[in-house]
XYZ file of C-alpha atoms in Angstrom:
556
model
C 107.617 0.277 -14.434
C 109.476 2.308 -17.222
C 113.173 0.764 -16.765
C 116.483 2.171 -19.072
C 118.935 -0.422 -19.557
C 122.477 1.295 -19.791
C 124.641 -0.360 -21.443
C 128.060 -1.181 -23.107
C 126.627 -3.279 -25.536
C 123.379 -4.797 -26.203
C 124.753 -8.262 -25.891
C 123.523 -11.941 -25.107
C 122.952 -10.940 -21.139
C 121.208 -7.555 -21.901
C 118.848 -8.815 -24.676
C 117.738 -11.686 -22.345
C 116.995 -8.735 -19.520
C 115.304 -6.632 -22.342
C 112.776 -9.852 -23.487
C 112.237 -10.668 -19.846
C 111.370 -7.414 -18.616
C 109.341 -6.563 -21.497
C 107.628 -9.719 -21.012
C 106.705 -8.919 -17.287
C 104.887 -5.896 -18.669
C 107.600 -2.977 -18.139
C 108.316 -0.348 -20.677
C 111.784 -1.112 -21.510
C 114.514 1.305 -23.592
C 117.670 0.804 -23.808
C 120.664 3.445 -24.084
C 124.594 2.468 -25.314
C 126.896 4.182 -23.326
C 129.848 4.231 -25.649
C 127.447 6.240 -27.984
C 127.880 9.363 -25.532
C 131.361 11.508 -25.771
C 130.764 12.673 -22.100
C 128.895 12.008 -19.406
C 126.975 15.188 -19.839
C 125.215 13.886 -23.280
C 124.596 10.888 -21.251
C 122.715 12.535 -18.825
C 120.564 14.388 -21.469
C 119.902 10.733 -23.025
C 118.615 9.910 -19.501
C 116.407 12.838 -18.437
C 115.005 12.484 -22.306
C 114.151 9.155 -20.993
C 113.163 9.935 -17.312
C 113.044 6.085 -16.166
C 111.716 4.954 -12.897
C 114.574 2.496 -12.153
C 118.307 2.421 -14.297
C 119.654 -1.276 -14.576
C 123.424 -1.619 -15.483
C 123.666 -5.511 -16.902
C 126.666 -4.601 -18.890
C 128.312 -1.639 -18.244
C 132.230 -0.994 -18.746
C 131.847 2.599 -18.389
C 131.137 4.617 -15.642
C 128.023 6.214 -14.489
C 128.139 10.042 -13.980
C 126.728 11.351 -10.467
C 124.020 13.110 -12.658
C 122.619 10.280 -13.251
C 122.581 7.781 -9.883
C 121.851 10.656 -7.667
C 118.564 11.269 -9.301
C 117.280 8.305 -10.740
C 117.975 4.476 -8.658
C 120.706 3.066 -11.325
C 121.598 -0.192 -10.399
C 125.090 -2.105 -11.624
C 124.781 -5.889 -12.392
C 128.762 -6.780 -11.340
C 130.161 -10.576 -12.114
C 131.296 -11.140 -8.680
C 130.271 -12.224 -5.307
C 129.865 -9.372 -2.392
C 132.690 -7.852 -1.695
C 134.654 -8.396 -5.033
C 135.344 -5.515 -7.193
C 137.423 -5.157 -10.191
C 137.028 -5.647 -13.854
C 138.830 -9.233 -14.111
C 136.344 -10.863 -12.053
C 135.374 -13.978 -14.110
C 138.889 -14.053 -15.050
C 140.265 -14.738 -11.593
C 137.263 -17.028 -10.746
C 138.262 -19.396 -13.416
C 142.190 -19.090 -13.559
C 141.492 -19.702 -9.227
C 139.807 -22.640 -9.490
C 136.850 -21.130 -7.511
C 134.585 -23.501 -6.141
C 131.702 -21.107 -6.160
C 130.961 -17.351 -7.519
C 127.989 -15.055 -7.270
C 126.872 -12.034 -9.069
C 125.621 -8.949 -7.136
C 123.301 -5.720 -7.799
C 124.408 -2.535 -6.669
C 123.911 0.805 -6.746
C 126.052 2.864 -8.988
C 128.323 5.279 -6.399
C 131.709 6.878 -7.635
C 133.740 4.384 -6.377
C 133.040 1.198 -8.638
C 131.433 -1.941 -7.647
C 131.078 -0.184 -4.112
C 127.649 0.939 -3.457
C 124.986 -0.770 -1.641
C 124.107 -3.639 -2.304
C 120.292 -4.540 -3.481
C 120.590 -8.471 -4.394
C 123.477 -11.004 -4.597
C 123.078 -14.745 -6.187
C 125.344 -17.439 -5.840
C 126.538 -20.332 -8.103
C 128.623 -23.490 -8.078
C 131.432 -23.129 -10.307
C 131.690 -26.049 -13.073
C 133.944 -28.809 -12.060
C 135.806 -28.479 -15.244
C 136.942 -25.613 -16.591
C 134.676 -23.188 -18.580
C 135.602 -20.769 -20.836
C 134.620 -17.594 -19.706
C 131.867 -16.542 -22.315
C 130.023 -20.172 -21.638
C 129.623 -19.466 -17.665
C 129.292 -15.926 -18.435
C 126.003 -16.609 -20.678
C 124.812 -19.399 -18.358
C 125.210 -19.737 -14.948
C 126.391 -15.497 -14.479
C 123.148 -14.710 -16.440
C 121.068 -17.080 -14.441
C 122.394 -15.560 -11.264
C 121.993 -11.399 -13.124
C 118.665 -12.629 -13.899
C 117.396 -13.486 -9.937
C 119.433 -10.799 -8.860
C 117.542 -8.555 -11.503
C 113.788 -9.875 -10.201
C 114.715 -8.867 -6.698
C 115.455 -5.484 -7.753
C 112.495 -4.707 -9.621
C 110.334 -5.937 -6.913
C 111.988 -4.162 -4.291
C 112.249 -1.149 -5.921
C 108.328 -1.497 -6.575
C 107.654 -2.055 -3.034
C 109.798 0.531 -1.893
C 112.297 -0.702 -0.354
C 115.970 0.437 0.257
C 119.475 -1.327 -0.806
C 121.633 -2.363 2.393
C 125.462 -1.523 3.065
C 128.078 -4.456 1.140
C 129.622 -4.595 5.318
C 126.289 -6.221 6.335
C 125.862 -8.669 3.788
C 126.526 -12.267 4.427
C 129.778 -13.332 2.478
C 129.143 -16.774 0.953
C 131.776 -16.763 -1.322
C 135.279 -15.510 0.427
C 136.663 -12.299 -1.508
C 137.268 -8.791 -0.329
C 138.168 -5.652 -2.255
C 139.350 -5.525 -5.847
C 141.105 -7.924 -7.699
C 143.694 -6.712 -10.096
C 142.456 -6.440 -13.507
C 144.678 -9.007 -15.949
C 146.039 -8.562 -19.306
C 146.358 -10.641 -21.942
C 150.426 -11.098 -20.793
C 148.818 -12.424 -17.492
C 147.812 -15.323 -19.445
C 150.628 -16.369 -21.822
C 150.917 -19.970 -21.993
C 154.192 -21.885 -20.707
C 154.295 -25.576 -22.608
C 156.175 -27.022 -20.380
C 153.247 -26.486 -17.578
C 150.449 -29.579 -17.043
C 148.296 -29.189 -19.853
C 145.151 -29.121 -17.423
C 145.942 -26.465 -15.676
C 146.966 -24.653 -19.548
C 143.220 -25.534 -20.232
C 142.302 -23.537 -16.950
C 144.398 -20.450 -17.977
C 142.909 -20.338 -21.833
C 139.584 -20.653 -20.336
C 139.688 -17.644 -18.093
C 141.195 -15.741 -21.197
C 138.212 -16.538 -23.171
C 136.912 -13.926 -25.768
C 139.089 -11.306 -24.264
C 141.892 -10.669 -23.912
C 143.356 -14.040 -25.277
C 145.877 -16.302 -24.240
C 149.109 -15.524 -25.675
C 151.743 -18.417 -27.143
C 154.203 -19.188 -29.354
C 154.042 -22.229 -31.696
C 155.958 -22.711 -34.230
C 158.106 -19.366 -33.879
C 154.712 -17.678 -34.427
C 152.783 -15.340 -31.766
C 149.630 -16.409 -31.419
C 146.037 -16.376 -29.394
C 144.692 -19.500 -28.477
C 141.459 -20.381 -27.823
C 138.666 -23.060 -26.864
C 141.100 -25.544 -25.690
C 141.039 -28.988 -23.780
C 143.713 -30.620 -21.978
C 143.985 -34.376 -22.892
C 146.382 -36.730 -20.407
C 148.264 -38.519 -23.857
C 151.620 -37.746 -23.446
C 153.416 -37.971 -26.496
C 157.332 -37.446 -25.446
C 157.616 -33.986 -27.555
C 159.272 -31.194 -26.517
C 156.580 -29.048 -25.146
C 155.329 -26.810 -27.169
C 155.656 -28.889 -30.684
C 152.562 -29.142 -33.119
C 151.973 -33.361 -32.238
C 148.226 -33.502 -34.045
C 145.759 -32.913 -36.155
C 142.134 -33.557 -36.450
C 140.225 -31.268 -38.915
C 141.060 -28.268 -37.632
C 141.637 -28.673 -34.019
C 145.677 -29.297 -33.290
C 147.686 -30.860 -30.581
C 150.219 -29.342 -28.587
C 152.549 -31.111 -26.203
C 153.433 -29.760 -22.731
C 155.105 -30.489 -19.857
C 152.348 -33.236 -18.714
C 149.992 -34.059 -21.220
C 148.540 -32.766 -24.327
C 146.484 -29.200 -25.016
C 143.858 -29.490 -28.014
C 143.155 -25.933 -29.453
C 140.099 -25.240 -31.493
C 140.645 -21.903 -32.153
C 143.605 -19.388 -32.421
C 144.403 -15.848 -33.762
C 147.530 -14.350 -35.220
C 149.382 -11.687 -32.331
C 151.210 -9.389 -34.035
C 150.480 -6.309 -32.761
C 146.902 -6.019 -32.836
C 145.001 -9.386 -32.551
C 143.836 -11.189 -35.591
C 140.482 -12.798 -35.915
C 139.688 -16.080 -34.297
C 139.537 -18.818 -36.585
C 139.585 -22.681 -36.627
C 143.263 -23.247 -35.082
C 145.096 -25.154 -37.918
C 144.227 -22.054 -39.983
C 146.160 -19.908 -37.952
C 148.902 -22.949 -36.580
C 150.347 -25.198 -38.897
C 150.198 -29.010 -38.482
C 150.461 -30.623 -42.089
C 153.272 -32.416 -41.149
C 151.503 -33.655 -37.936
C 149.486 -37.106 -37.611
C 145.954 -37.626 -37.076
C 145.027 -37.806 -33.246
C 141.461 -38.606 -31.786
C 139.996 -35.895 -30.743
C 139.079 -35.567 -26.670
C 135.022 -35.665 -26.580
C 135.053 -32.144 -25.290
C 135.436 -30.956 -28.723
C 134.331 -33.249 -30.571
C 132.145 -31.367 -33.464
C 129.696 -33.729 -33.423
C 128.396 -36.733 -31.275
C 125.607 -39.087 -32.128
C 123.547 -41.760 -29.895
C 121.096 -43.707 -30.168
C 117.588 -44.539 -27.651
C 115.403 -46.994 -29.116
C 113.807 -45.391 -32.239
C 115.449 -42.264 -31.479
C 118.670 -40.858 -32.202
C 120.518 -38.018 -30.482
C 122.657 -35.883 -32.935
C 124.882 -33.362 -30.462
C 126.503 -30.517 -32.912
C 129.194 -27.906 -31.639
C 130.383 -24.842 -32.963
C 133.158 -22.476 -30.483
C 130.665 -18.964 -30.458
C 128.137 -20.295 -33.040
C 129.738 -19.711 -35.726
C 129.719 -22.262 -38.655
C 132.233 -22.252 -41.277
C 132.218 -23.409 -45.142
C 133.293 -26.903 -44.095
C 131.973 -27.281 -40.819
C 128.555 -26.812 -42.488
C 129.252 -29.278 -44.489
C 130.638 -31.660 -42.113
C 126.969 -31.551 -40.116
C 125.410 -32.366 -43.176
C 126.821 -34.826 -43.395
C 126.533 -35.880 -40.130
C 122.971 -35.389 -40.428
C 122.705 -37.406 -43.616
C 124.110 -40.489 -41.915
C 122.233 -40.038 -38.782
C 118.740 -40.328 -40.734
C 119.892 -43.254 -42.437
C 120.015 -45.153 -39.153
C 116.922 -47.378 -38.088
C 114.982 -44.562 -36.237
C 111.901 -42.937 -36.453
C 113.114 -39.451 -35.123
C 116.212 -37.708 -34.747
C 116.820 -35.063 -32.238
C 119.262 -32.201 -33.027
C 120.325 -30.105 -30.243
C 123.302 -28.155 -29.163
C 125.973 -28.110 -26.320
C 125.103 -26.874 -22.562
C 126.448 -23.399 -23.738
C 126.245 -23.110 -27.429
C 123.944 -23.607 -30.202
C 124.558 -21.974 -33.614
C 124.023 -17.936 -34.615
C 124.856 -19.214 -38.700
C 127.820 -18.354 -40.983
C 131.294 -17.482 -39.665
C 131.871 -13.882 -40.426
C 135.408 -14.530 -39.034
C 136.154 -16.839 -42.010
C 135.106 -14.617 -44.167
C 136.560 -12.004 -43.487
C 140.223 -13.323 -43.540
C 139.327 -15.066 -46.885
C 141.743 -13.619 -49.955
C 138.078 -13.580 -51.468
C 135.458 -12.733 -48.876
C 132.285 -12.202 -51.114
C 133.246 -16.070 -52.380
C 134.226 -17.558 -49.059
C 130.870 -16.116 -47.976
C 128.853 -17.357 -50.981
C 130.555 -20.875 -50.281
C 129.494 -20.666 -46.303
C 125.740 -19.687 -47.243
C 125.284 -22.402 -49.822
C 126.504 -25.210 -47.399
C 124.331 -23.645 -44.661
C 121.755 -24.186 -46.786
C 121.839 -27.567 -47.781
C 122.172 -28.076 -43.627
C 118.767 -26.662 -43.676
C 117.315 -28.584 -46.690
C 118.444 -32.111 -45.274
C 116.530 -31.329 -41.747
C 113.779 -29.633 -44.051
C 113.696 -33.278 -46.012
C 114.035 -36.083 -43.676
C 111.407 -39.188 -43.873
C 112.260 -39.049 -40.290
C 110.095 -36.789 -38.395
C 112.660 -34.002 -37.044
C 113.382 -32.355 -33.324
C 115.736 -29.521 -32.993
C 116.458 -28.279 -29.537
C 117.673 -24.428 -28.388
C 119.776 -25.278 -26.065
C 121.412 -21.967 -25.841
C 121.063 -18.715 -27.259
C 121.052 -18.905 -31.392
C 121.085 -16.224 -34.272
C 120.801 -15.299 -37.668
C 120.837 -18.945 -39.720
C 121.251 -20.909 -36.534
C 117.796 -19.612 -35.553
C 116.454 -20.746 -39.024
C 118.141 -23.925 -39.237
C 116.528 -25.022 -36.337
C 113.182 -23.752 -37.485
C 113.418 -26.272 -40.366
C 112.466 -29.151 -38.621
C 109.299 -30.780 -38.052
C 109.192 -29.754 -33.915
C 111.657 -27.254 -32.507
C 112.223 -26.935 -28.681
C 114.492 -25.181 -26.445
C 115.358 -24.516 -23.154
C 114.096 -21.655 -20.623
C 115.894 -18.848 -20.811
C 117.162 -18.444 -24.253
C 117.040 -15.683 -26.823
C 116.695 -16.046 -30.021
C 118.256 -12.986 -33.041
C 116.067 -14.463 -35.758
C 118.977 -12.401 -37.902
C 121.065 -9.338 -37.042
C 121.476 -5.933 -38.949
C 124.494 -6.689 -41.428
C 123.420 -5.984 -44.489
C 122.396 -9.311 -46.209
C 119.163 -10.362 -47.294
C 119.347 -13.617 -45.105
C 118.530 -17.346 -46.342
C 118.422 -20.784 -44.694
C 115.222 -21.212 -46.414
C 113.576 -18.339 -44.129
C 111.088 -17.039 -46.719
C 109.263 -20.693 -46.471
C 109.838 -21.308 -42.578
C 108.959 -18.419 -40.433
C 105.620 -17.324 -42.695
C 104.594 -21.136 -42.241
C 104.793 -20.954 -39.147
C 103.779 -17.421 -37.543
C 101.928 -16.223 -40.779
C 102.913 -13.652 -43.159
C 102.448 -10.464 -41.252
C 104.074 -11.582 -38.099
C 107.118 -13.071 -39.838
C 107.891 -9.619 -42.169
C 107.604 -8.157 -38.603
C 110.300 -10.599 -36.985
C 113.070 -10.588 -40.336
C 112.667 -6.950 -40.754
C 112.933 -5.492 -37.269
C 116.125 -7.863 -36.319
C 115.447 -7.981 -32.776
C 115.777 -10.796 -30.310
C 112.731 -13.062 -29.141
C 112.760 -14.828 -25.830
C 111.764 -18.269 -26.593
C 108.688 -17.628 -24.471
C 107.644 -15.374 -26.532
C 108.041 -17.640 -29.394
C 106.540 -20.103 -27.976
C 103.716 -17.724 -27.448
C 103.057 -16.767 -31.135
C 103.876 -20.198 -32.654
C 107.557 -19.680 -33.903
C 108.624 -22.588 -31.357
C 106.777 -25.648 -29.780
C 107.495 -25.292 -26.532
C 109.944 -25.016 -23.862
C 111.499 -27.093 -21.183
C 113.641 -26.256 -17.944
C 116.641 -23.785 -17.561
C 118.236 -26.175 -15.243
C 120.591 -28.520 -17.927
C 119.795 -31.978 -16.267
C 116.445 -31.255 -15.933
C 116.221 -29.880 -19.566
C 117.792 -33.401 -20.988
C 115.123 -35.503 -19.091
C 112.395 -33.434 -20.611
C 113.893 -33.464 -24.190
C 114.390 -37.406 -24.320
C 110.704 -37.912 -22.742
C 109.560 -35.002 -25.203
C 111.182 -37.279 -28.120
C 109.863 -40.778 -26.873
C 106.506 -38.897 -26.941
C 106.886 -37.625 -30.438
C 108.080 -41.524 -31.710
C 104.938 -42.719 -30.209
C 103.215 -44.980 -33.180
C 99.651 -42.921 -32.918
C 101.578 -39.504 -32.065
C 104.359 -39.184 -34.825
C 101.372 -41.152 -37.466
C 99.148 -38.081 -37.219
C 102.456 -35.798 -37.537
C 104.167 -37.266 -40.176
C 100.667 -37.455 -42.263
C 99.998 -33.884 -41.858
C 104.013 -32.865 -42.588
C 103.324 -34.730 -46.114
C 99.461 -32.997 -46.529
C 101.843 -29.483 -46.319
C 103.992 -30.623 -48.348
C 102.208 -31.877 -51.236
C 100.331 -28.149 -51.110
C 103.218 -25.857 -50.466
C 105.942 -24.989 -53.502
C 109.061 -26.826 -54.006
C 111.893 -25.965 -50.962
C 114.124 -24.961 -54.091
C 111.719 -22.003 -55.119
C 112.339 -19.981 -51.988
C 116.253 -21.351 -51.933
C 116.547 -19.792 -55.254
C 114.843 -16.248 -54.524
C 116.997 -15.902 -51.242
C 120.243 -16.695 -52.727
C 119.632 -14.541 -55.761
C 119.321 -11.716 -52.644
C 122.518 -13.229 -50.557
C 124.560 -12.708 -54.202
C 123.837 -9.333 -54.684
C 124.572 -8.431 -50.692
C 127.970 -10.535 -51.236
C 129.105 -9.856 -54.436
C 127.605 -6.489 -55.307
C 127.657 -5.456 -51.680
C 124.835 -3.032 -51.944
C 123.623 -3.166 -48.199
C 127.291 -3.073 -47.230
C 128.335 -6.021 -45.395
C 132.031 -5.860 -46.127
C 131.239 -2.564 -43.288
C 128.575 -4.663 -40.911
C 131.038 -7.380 -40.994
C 133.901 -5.775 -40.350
C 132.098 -3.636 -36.868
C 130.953 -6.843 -35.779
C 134.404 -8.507 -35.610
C 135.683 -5.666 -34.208
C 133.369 -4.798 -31.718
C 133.640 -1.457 -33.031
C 130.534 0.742 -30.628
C 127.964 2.130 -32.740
C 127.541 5.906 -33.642
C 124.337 6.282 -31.563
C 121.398 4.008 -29.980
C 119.110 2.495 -32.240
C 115.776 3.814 -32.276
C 114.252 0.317 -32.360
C 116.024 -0.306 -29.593
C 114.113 2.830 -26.999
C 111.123 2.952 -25.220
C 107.701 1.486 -26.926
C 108.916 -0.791 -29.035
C 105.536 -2.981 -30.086
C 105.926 -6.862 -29.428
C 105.190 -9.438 -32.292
């Protein structure tokens, strides 16, 4: 089937959609909306395209009648039957919802109204989630079903039935009101659980607004611990590394991240570089943000790294080094590195950067302590296991591609590295060529488009892959790992890691010849990052579509 993907933004859900679709055999293309000044160049975009079937997976712009009265277009909305609005997530987590469900509908003029074509639903988490995490898991699980049932029924025929006939599993009915960010400010002097609910369902956008301090700020990634201190709520009562404690009515809110609010929002960064707490003590940390956790199963050991979006600071590289470093010096025989439920790592923090005095520095700094991330998984005695466990990018894709055996789970997408106008490193000049050959890697670093881990699988990049299902996924990766430390098994792999690398060059030669390309992208800025950088972090919508990403695109 030739299907168009119209979109907002060609984010996390709609690349998955793209691989998946592509991988079933359909010619996929994809068209940003917010590249179109009216919805008459839109409709030229489309009849240039002339799809069989329009999907919608992330759409915040409306569809012109031009469009869904000729051609089946199909919006993928965040919300059970019956619910329409643009806060949707937002009101399922700020609720408390015990379930939610996404639905596929056809586009009509009145939004999130049209018939209805396939509707999934989920248990919510028992504990709060910020929004992006359930939004890339569990609402992209459910997008994805409803997705398959509209491609086969739309290839069999078949019609979409009215929303009134549909069974309502999930109790909602008509549109919710859409909240802003003042919908959201944070009271101290409320339980800090249920301030842990509210910054959750303000995730990403559009922030939960607070004063600490006397400062306006957005906080971010936070989680509510039941120490109650005796402080006025609202007063700065910990520190550890850069997460801070703030005491409220009952209990105690840990923020990870924050962002200046005056005005317009500043960037997220690591919260005590936006709140200050020099002056407060060092608290443990709850577990839920802990950066990194380590355990231990016989001859293998478990390292568990977190980073809020991905993103991996100057420090926080180093940090996992080091964690790294001490976790091979235990008695073990391999070492498993994997990521949270939700996140894994997409590679330096652009965010950092950018609100640097220096950025071209700050981002030299955050390269060369990515780097020596890579070399110590790239140089363990131990043989080495690093696990996708969600969706990774740019240096998190090749740090993870420096170990001996990389898995992941179903359903993830990989951005091997993204167009911002560096060269790349993380040792991705010796990596990806050893392990899909030199042709297919130039392919993969100079296209910068995402790979479904099936499809990496497929051509070698990858080992294999386990369930979507987390629970599941952990059962497979320990067995996976007590297969690996198997005396015979990890023998004949650790002989043949040293036969490649007594016959391959030093790691140092292709460190060297990337960073000699990072410096000139940082400090010369020739490809113009300070620009990529800057439209990232902004979100600012590109001029036009790519023409990588329309119809006929070749696979790898």
């Amino acid at each position: 089937m030739r299907i168009l993907l119209l979109v907002s933004a060609f984010n996390g859900l709609t690349q998955r959609v793209w691989c998946s679709l592509r991988e079933q055999g359909h010619d996929v293309g994809i068209e940003l909306a917010p590249t179109f000044e009216s919805g008459a160049a839109m409709t030229r975009a489309v009849e240039r395209a002339d799809p069989d079937l329009i999907l919608c997976p992330f759409l915040k712009h409306r569809v012109p009648d031009t469009i869904y009265e000729r051609w089946p277009t199909v919006i993928v909305h965040p919300g059970p039957v019956g619910d329409r609005g643009p806060s949707s997530l937002d009101h399922a987590i700020r609720d408390g919802r015990e379930r939610w469900g996404v639905t596929a509908l056809s586009a009509v003029e009145e939004l999130d109204a049209g018939p209805v074509w396939a509707t999934a639903v989920f248990d919510m988490p028992d504990q709060p989630i910020a929004k992006s995490a359930l939004y890339n898991s569990r609402v992209a699980d459910a997008a994805m079903a409803c997705i398959g049932e509209v491609v086969r029924k739309v290839a069999d025929g078949e019609r979409p039935i009215p929303a009134e006939a549909c069974l309502r599993i999930v109790p909602v009915d008509g549109e919710l009101p859409l909240l802003r960010r003042e919908d959201f400010r944070i009271d101290w002097s409320r339980p800090a659980n249920e301030l842990e609910r509210l910054v959750a369902a303000a995730d990403g956008a559009p922030g939960a607004p607070a004063g600490v301090n006397g400062r306006s700020v957005c906080v971010f990634d936070a989680v509510a611990s039941p120490e109650h201190t005796g402080a006025a709520p609202g007063t700065v009562v910990g520190r550890n590394v850069d997460a801070v404690a703030i005491a409220c009515g009952v209990g105690t809110l840990w923020v990870g991240y924050a962002a200046e609010l005056s005005g317009r929002r500043g960037a997220k960064l690591p919260a005590a570089q936006v709140i200050d707490a020099s002056g407060a003590p060092f608290r443990r940390v709850p577990d839920a943000l802990a950066e990194t956790t380590y355990v231990r199963d016989g001859a293998v050991g478990y390292l568990t790294i977190r980073s809020y979006s991905g993103a991996m600071y100057t420090e926080q590289c180093r940090r996992l080094t080091s964690a790294v470093e001490k976790a091979l010096t235990e008695d073990t025989r391999v070492l498993v590195i994997k990521g949270t439920e939700h996140a894994f790592s997409n590679g330096i923090h652009l965010g950092t950067i950018d609100a640097s005095p220096d950025p071209a520095a700050e981002a030299w700094d955050n390269i060369c302590a990515i780097d020596e991330l890579c070399l110590a998984i790239a140089t363990a005695e131990q043989l080495t296991v690093v696990a996708f466990t969600a969706s990774a990018g740019a240096g998190g894709v090749m740090a993870g591609l420096c170990a001996d055996v990389t898995l992941a789970r179903e359903g993830v997408v990989l951005n091997p590295y993204y167009d911002m106008g560096i060269y790349g490193s993380e040792l991705h000049s010796w990596s990806v060529p050893a392990r899909v050959g030199e042709h297919r890697a130039s392919l993969l670093l100079n296209r910068k488009l995402p790979i479904s881990v099936a499809e990496a699988a497929r051509i070698g990049l990858i080992s294999a892959v386990g369930p979507r299902e987390w629970g599941e996924f952990t059962t497979w990766l320990s067995s996976a790992a007590q297969g690996y430390e198997e005396p015979a098994t990890l023998g004949w792999m650790l002989a043949a890691r040293a036969e490649r690398r007594a016959t391959d060059r030093p790691l140092s030669y292709y460190q060297t010849i990337e960073l000699a390309e990072m410096a000139r992208d940082f400090f010369d800025d020739r490809n113009a990052f300070s620009v990529h950088r800057r439209a990232f972090l902004r979100k600012t919508a590109a001029d036009a579509t790519p023409e990588k990403l329309r119809f006929s695109t070749a696979r790898v």
